[in-house]
CSV table of C-alpha atoms in Angstrom, one decimal:
chain,number,residue,atom,x,y,z
A,2,ASP,CA,-80.9,9.5,-10.0
A,3,THR,CA,-78.2,9.1,-12.6
A,4,ALA,CA,-75.0,10.8,-11.6
A,5,VAL,CA,-73.6,11.8,-15.0
A,6,SER,CA,-76.0,11.5,-18.0
A,7,GLN,CA,-75.5,12.0,-21.7
A,8,THR,CA,-77.9,12.5,-24.5
A,9,PRO,CA,-78.2,11.0,-27.0
A,10,LYS,CA,-76.9,7.5,-26.4
A,11,TYR,CA,-76.5,6.8,-30.1
A,12,LEU,CA,-76.1,9.3,-32.9
A,13,VAL,CA,-75.9,8.3,-36.6
A,14,THR,CA,-75.4,11.2,-39.0
A,15,GLN,CA,-74.1,12.1,-42.4
A,16,MET,CA,-70.7,13.7,-43.1
A,17,GLY,CA,-70.9,17.5,-43.1
A,18,ASN,CA,-73.7,17.7,-40.6
A,19,ASP,CA,-73.5,19.6,-37.3
A,20,LYS,CA,-74.5,17.8,-34.1
A,21,SER,CA,-74.5,18.3,-30.4
A,22,ILE,CA,-74.1,16.0,-27.5
A,23,LYS,CA,-75.3,17.0,-24.1
A,24,CYS,CA,-73.9,16.1,-20.7
A,25,GLU,CA,-75.4,16.8,-17.2
A,26,GLN,CA,-74.1,15.9,-13.8
A,27,ASN,CA,-76.2,16.0,-10.6
A,28,LEU,CA,-73.2,15.4,-8.2
A,29,GLY,CA,-72.6,19.0,-7.5
A,30,HIS,CA,-69.1,18.7,-9.1
A,31,ASP,CA,-67.2,21.8,-10.3
A,32,THR,CA,-65.2,20.3,-13.1
A,33,MET,CA,-66.5,18.5,-16.2
A,34,TYR,CA,-64.6,16.7,-19.0
A,35,TRP,CA,-65.1,15.4,-22.5
A,36,TYR,CA,-63.1,12.3,-23.7
A,37,LYS,CA,-63.0,10.5,-27.0
A,38,GLN,CA,-62.7,6.8,-27.2
A,39,ASP,CA,-61.6,5.5,-30.6
A,40,SER,CA,-62.3,2.2,-32.2
A,41,LYS,CA,-59.3,0.7,-30.4
A,42,LYS,CA,-60.8,1.7,-27.1
A,43,PHE,CA,-58.1,4.3,-26.5
A,44,LEU,CA,-59.4,7.1,-24.3
A,45,LYS,CA,-58.1,10.6,-24.7
A,46,ILE,CA,-59.2,13.8,-23.1
A,47,MET,CA,-60.5,16.6,-25.2
A,48,PHE,CA,-61.6,19.4,-22.9
A,49,SER,CA,-62.2,20.1,-19.3
A,50,TYR,CA,-64.1,22.9,-17.7
A,51,ASN,CA,-64.1,24.2,-14.1
A,52,ASN,CA,-67.0,26.3,-13.1
A,53,LYS,CA,-67.8,27.1,-16.7
A,54,GLU,CA,-64.2,28.1,-17.4
A,55,LEU,CA,-62.1,26.1,-19.9
A,56,ILE,CA,-59.0,24.6,-18.2
A,57,ILE,CA,-57.9,21.9,-20.6
A,58,ASN,CA,-58.1,22.1,-24.4
A,59,GLU,CA,-56.2,19.4,-26.1
A,60,THR,CA,-55.2,19.3,-29.7
A,61,VAL,CA,-58.8,19.0,-31.0
A,62,PRO,CA,-60.0,20.4,-34.3
A,63,ASN,CA,-61.8,23.8,-34.1
A,64,ARG,CA,-64.9,22.0,-35.4
A,65,PHE,CA,-65.3,20.8,-31.8
A,66,SER,CA,-66.6,23.4,-29.4
A,67,PRO,CA,-67.6,22.8,-25.8
A,68,LYS,CA,-70.1,24.9,-24.2
A,69,SER,CA,-70.9,25.1,-20.5
A,70,PRO,CA,-74.0,27.1,-19.7
A,71,ASP,CA,-73.6,26.3,-16.0
A,72,LYS,CA,-71.4,24.1,-13.9
A,73,ALA,CA,-73.8,21.1,-14.1
A,74,HIS,CA,-73.7,21.0,-17.9
A,75,LEU,CA,-71.0,20.6,-20.5
A,76,ASN,CA,-72.2,20.2,-24.1
A,77,LEU,CA,-70.2,19.3,-27.1
A,78,HIS,CA,-71.0,20.8,-30.4
A,79,ILE,CA,-69.4,19.4,-33.6
A,80,ASN,CA,-69.4,21.2,-36.9
A,81,SER,CA,-68.9,19.7,-40.3
A,82,LEU,CA,-68.7,16.1,-39.1
A,83,GLU,CA,-66.1,13.8,-40.7
A,84,LEU,CA,-65.8,10.1,-40.9
A,85,GLY,CA,-62.9,10.2,-38.4
A,86,ASP,CA,-65.2,11.7,-35.8
A,87,SER,CA,-66.9,8.3,-35.4
A,88,ALA,CA,-66.1,7.2,-31.8
A,89,VAL,CA,-67.6,7.0,-28.4
A,90,TYR,CA,-67.6,10.3,-26.5
A,91,PHE,CA,-67.6,10.2,-22.7
A,92,CYS,CA,-68.4,13.0,-20.4
A,93,ALA,CA,-67.0,13.0,-16.9
A,94,SER,CA,-67.1,15.1,-13.8
A,95,SER,CA,-65.0,15.5,-10.6
A,96,HIS,CA,-65.3,17.4,-7.4
A,97,GLY,CA,-62.9,20.3,-7.0
A,98,VAL,CA,-60.8,22.1,-9.6
A,99,GLY,CA,-59.8,19.1,-11.7
A,100,GLY,CA,-56.8,18.3,-9.6
A,101,PRO,CA,-54.7,15.1,-10.1
A,102,ARG,CA,-56.2,13.3,-7.1
A,103,GLU,CA,-59.7,13.7,-8.0
A,104,THR,CA,-61.8,10.7,-9.0
A,105,GLN,CA,-63.6,11.3,-12.2
A,106,TYR,CA,-67.1,9.9,-12.7
A,107,PHE,CA,-68.1,9.0,-16.2
A,108,GLY,CA,-71.3,9.1,-18.1
A,109,PRO,CA,-72.6,6.2,-20.2
A,110,GLY,CA,-71.1,7.5,-23.4
A,111,THR,CA,-72.5,8.6,-26.7
A,112,ARG,CA,-71.7,6.4,-29.7
A,113,LEU,CA,-71.3,8.6,-32.7
A,114,LEU,CA,-71.3,7.1,-36.2
A,115,VAL,CA,-70.6,9.4,-39.2
A,116,LEU,CA,-71.6,7.9,-42.6
B,19,ALA,CA,-45.4,14.3,-20.5
B,20,GLN,CA,-46.9,11.3,-18.7
B,21,SER,CA,-47.9,8.1,-20.5
B,22,VAL,CA,-49.3,4.8,-19.6
B,23,SER,CA,-48.7,1.3,-21.1
B,24,GLN,CA,-50.8,-1.7,-20.8
B,25,HIS,CA,-49.0,-4.5,-22.6
B,26,ASN,CA,-51.7,-7.1,-22.3
B,27,HIS,CA,-54.2,-6.3,-25.0
B,28,HIS,CA,-56.5,-9.3,-24.5
B,29,VAL,CA,-56.5,-11.8,-21.6
B,30,ILE,CA,-58.6,-14.9,-21.6
B,31,LEU,CA,-59.0,-16.8,-18.3
B,32,SER,CA,-61.2,-19.6,-17.0
B,33,GLU,CA,-63.3,-18.9,-13.9
B,34,ALA,CA,-61.4,-19.2,-10.6
B,35,ALA,CA,-58.1,-18.4,-12.3
B,36,SER,CA,-55.9,-15.7,-10.8
B,37,LEU,CA,-55.6,-12.4,-12.7
B,38,GLU,CA,-52.8,-10.0,-13.0
B,39,LEU,CA,-53.0,-7.1,-15.5
B,40,GLY,CA,-49.9,-5.0,-16.2
B,41,CYS,CA,-49.7,-1.3,-16.1
B,42,ASN,CA,-46.5,0.8,-16.5
B,43,TYR,CA,-46.3,4.6,-16.6
B,44,SER,CA,-43.6,7.0,-17.5
B,45,TYR,CA,-43.3,10.1,-15.4
B,46,GLY,CA,-40.4,11.0,-13.1
B,47,GLY,CA,-42.3,12.7,-10.4
B,48,THR,CA,-45.2,11.9,-8.0
B,49,VAL,CA,-48.1,10.2,-9.6
B,50,ASN,CA,-51.7,9.4,-8.7
B,51,LEU,CA,-52.8,6.1,-10.2
B,52,PHE,CA,-56.2,4.7,-11.0
B,53,TRP,CA,-57.8,1.5,-12.4
B,54,TYR,CA,-61.1,1.9,-14.2
B,55,VAL,CA,-63.4,-0.9,-15.5
B,56,GLN,CA,-65.8,-0.7,-18.4
B,57,TYR,CA,-68.3,-3.5,-18.5
B,58,PRO,CA,-69.8,-4.3,-21.9
B,59,GLY,CA,-72.0,-1.4,-23.0
B,60,GLN,CA,-71.5,0.5,-19.8
B,61,HIS,CA,-69.6,3.6,-18.6
B,62,LEU,CA,-66.2,3.5,-16.9
B,63,GLN,CA,-66.3,2.9,-13.2
B,64,LEU,CA,-63.5,3.4,-10.7
B,65,LEU,CA,-62.1,0.1,-9.3
B,66,LEU,CA,-59.4,1.5,-7.1
B,67,LYS,CA,-56.9,4.3,-6.8
B,68,TYR,CA,-53.5,5.1,-5.2
B,69,PHE,CA,-52.3,8.4,-4.0
B,70,SER,CA,-49.8,7.7,-1.2
B,71,GLY,CA,-49.1,5.4,1.7
B,72,ASP,CA,-49.5,1.7,1.6
B,73,PRO,CA,-48.5,0.6,-1.9
B,74,LEU,CA,-51.0,-2.2,-1.9
B,75,VAL,CA,-54.5,-0.8,-2.4
B,76,LYS,CA,-57.7,-2.7,-2.3
B,77,GLY,CA,-60.7,-1.8,-4.5
B,78,ILE,CA,-64.2,-3.0,-5.1
B,79,LYS,CA,-65.2,-6.5,-6.2
B,80,GLY,CA,-62.1,-8.2,-4.7
B,81,PHE,CA,-59.6,-6.3,-6.9
B,82,GLU,CA,-56.3,-5.0,-5.6
B,83,ALA,CA,-53.3,-3.3,-7.1
B,84,GLU,CA,-49.7,-2.8,-6.0
B,85,PHE,CA,-47.7,0.3,-6.7
B,86,ILE,CA,-44.0,-0.4,-7.3
B,87,LYS,CA,-42.2,2.9,-7.7
B,88,SER,CA,-38.9,1.4,-8.8
B,89,LYS,CA,-40.6,-0.4,-11.6
B,90,PHE,CA,-43.1,2.5,-12.5
B,91,SER,CA,-45.8,-0.1,-12.3
B,92,PHE,CA,-49.3,-0.4,-10.9
B,93,ASN,CA,-50.5,-3.9,-11.7
B,94,LEU,CA,-54.0,-5.0,-11.0
B,95,ARG,CA,-54.7,-8.4,-9.4
B,96,LYS,CA,-57.6,-10.6,-8.4
B,97,PRO,CA,-57.0,-14.0,-6.8
B,98,SER,CA,-60.1,-15.7,-8.4
B,99,VAL,CA,-61.9,-14.2,-11.4
B,100,GLN,CA,-65.6,-14.7,-12.2
B,101,TRP,CA,-67.5,-14.7,-15.4
B,102,SER,CA,-68.9,-11.3,-14.4
B,103,ASP,CA,-65.4,-9.8,-14.4
B,104,THR,CA,-65.4,-9.9,-18.2
B,105,ALA,CA,-64.8,-6.3,-19.2
B,106,GLU,CA,-62.2,-3.8,-20.4
B,107,TYR,CA,-59.8,-2.6,-17.8
B,108,PHE,CA,-58.0,0.8,-18.0
B,109,CYS,CA,-55.1,2.0,-16.0
B,110,ALA,CA,-54.7,5.8,-15.7
B,111,VAL,CA,-52.2,8.2,-14.3
B,112,ASN,CA,-52.6,11.8,-13.2
B,113,ALA,CA,-49.2,13.3,-12.2
B,114,GLN,CA,-48.8,15.8,-9.5
B,115,GLY,CA,-48.1,19.2,-11.0
B,116,SER,CA,-49.3,18.1,-14.4
B,117,ALA,CA,-51.9,20.1,-16.4
B,118,ARG,CA,-54.7,18.2,-14.5
B,119,GLN,CA,-54.9,15.6,-17.2
B,120,LEU,CA,-55.9,12.0,-16.6
B,121,THR,CA,-54.0,9.9,-19.1
B,122,PHE,CA,-55.3,6.4,-19.9
B,123,GLY,CA,-53.6,3.3,-21.1
B,124,SER,CA,-55.0,1.6,-24.1
B,125,GLY,CA,-57.0,-0.9,-22.1
B,126,THR,CA,-56.9,-4.7,-21.5
B,127,GLN,CA,-59.9,-6.7,-22.6
B,128,LEU,CA,-60.5,-9.5,-20.0
B,129,THR,CA,-62.6,-12.4,-21.1
B,130,VAL,CA,-63.5,-15.0,-18.4
B,131,LEU,CA,-64.8,-18.3,-19.7
B,132,PRO,CA,-67.5,-20.0,-17.5
């Protein structure tokens, strides 16, 4: 009965490859997010979706494309992977429209290593 | 734009010592403040949050934090730490009227020695 789940947990790949990370939440939340945590543990938001609609799109390369097939899923596709994409990617969700008082619930993270 | 500073990068304490982790934010308006904890190899979990009212908020596992508006601070405290408190602690702010963006500090690694 995991609340926010991500697959895979670990992803090791070569530069130039295309990969996807999947996220699912069973909390009935309306808003989902993707964060990137770099090697210094600094967390930064990348995207957020509310009911399948993009509401936050930070300065992220076009190689990153989120896709939300339904409000319980927010997948992250990355084209032409680069060394600098190596990081831990966290998915999160919140109840509501992504307002400033909402508690965000995080997934376990996907550790991506680009060689 | 909002930002968050956590000046203590790594804190090492012995068990039973008292803990205070600093968090300062920069934003002139109303803010909502959070502390998250990330245990080794695990996801972020909410420790506590402050929206309004009593500036001293209590969270899980004996943690508390005090919002001091004049100092733009939201420091995390625990009177007596345990070895199991070893983790990374993140302060975060989400400002009212902002673009619905939770901004995190750089984190403080707490190591508690048995």
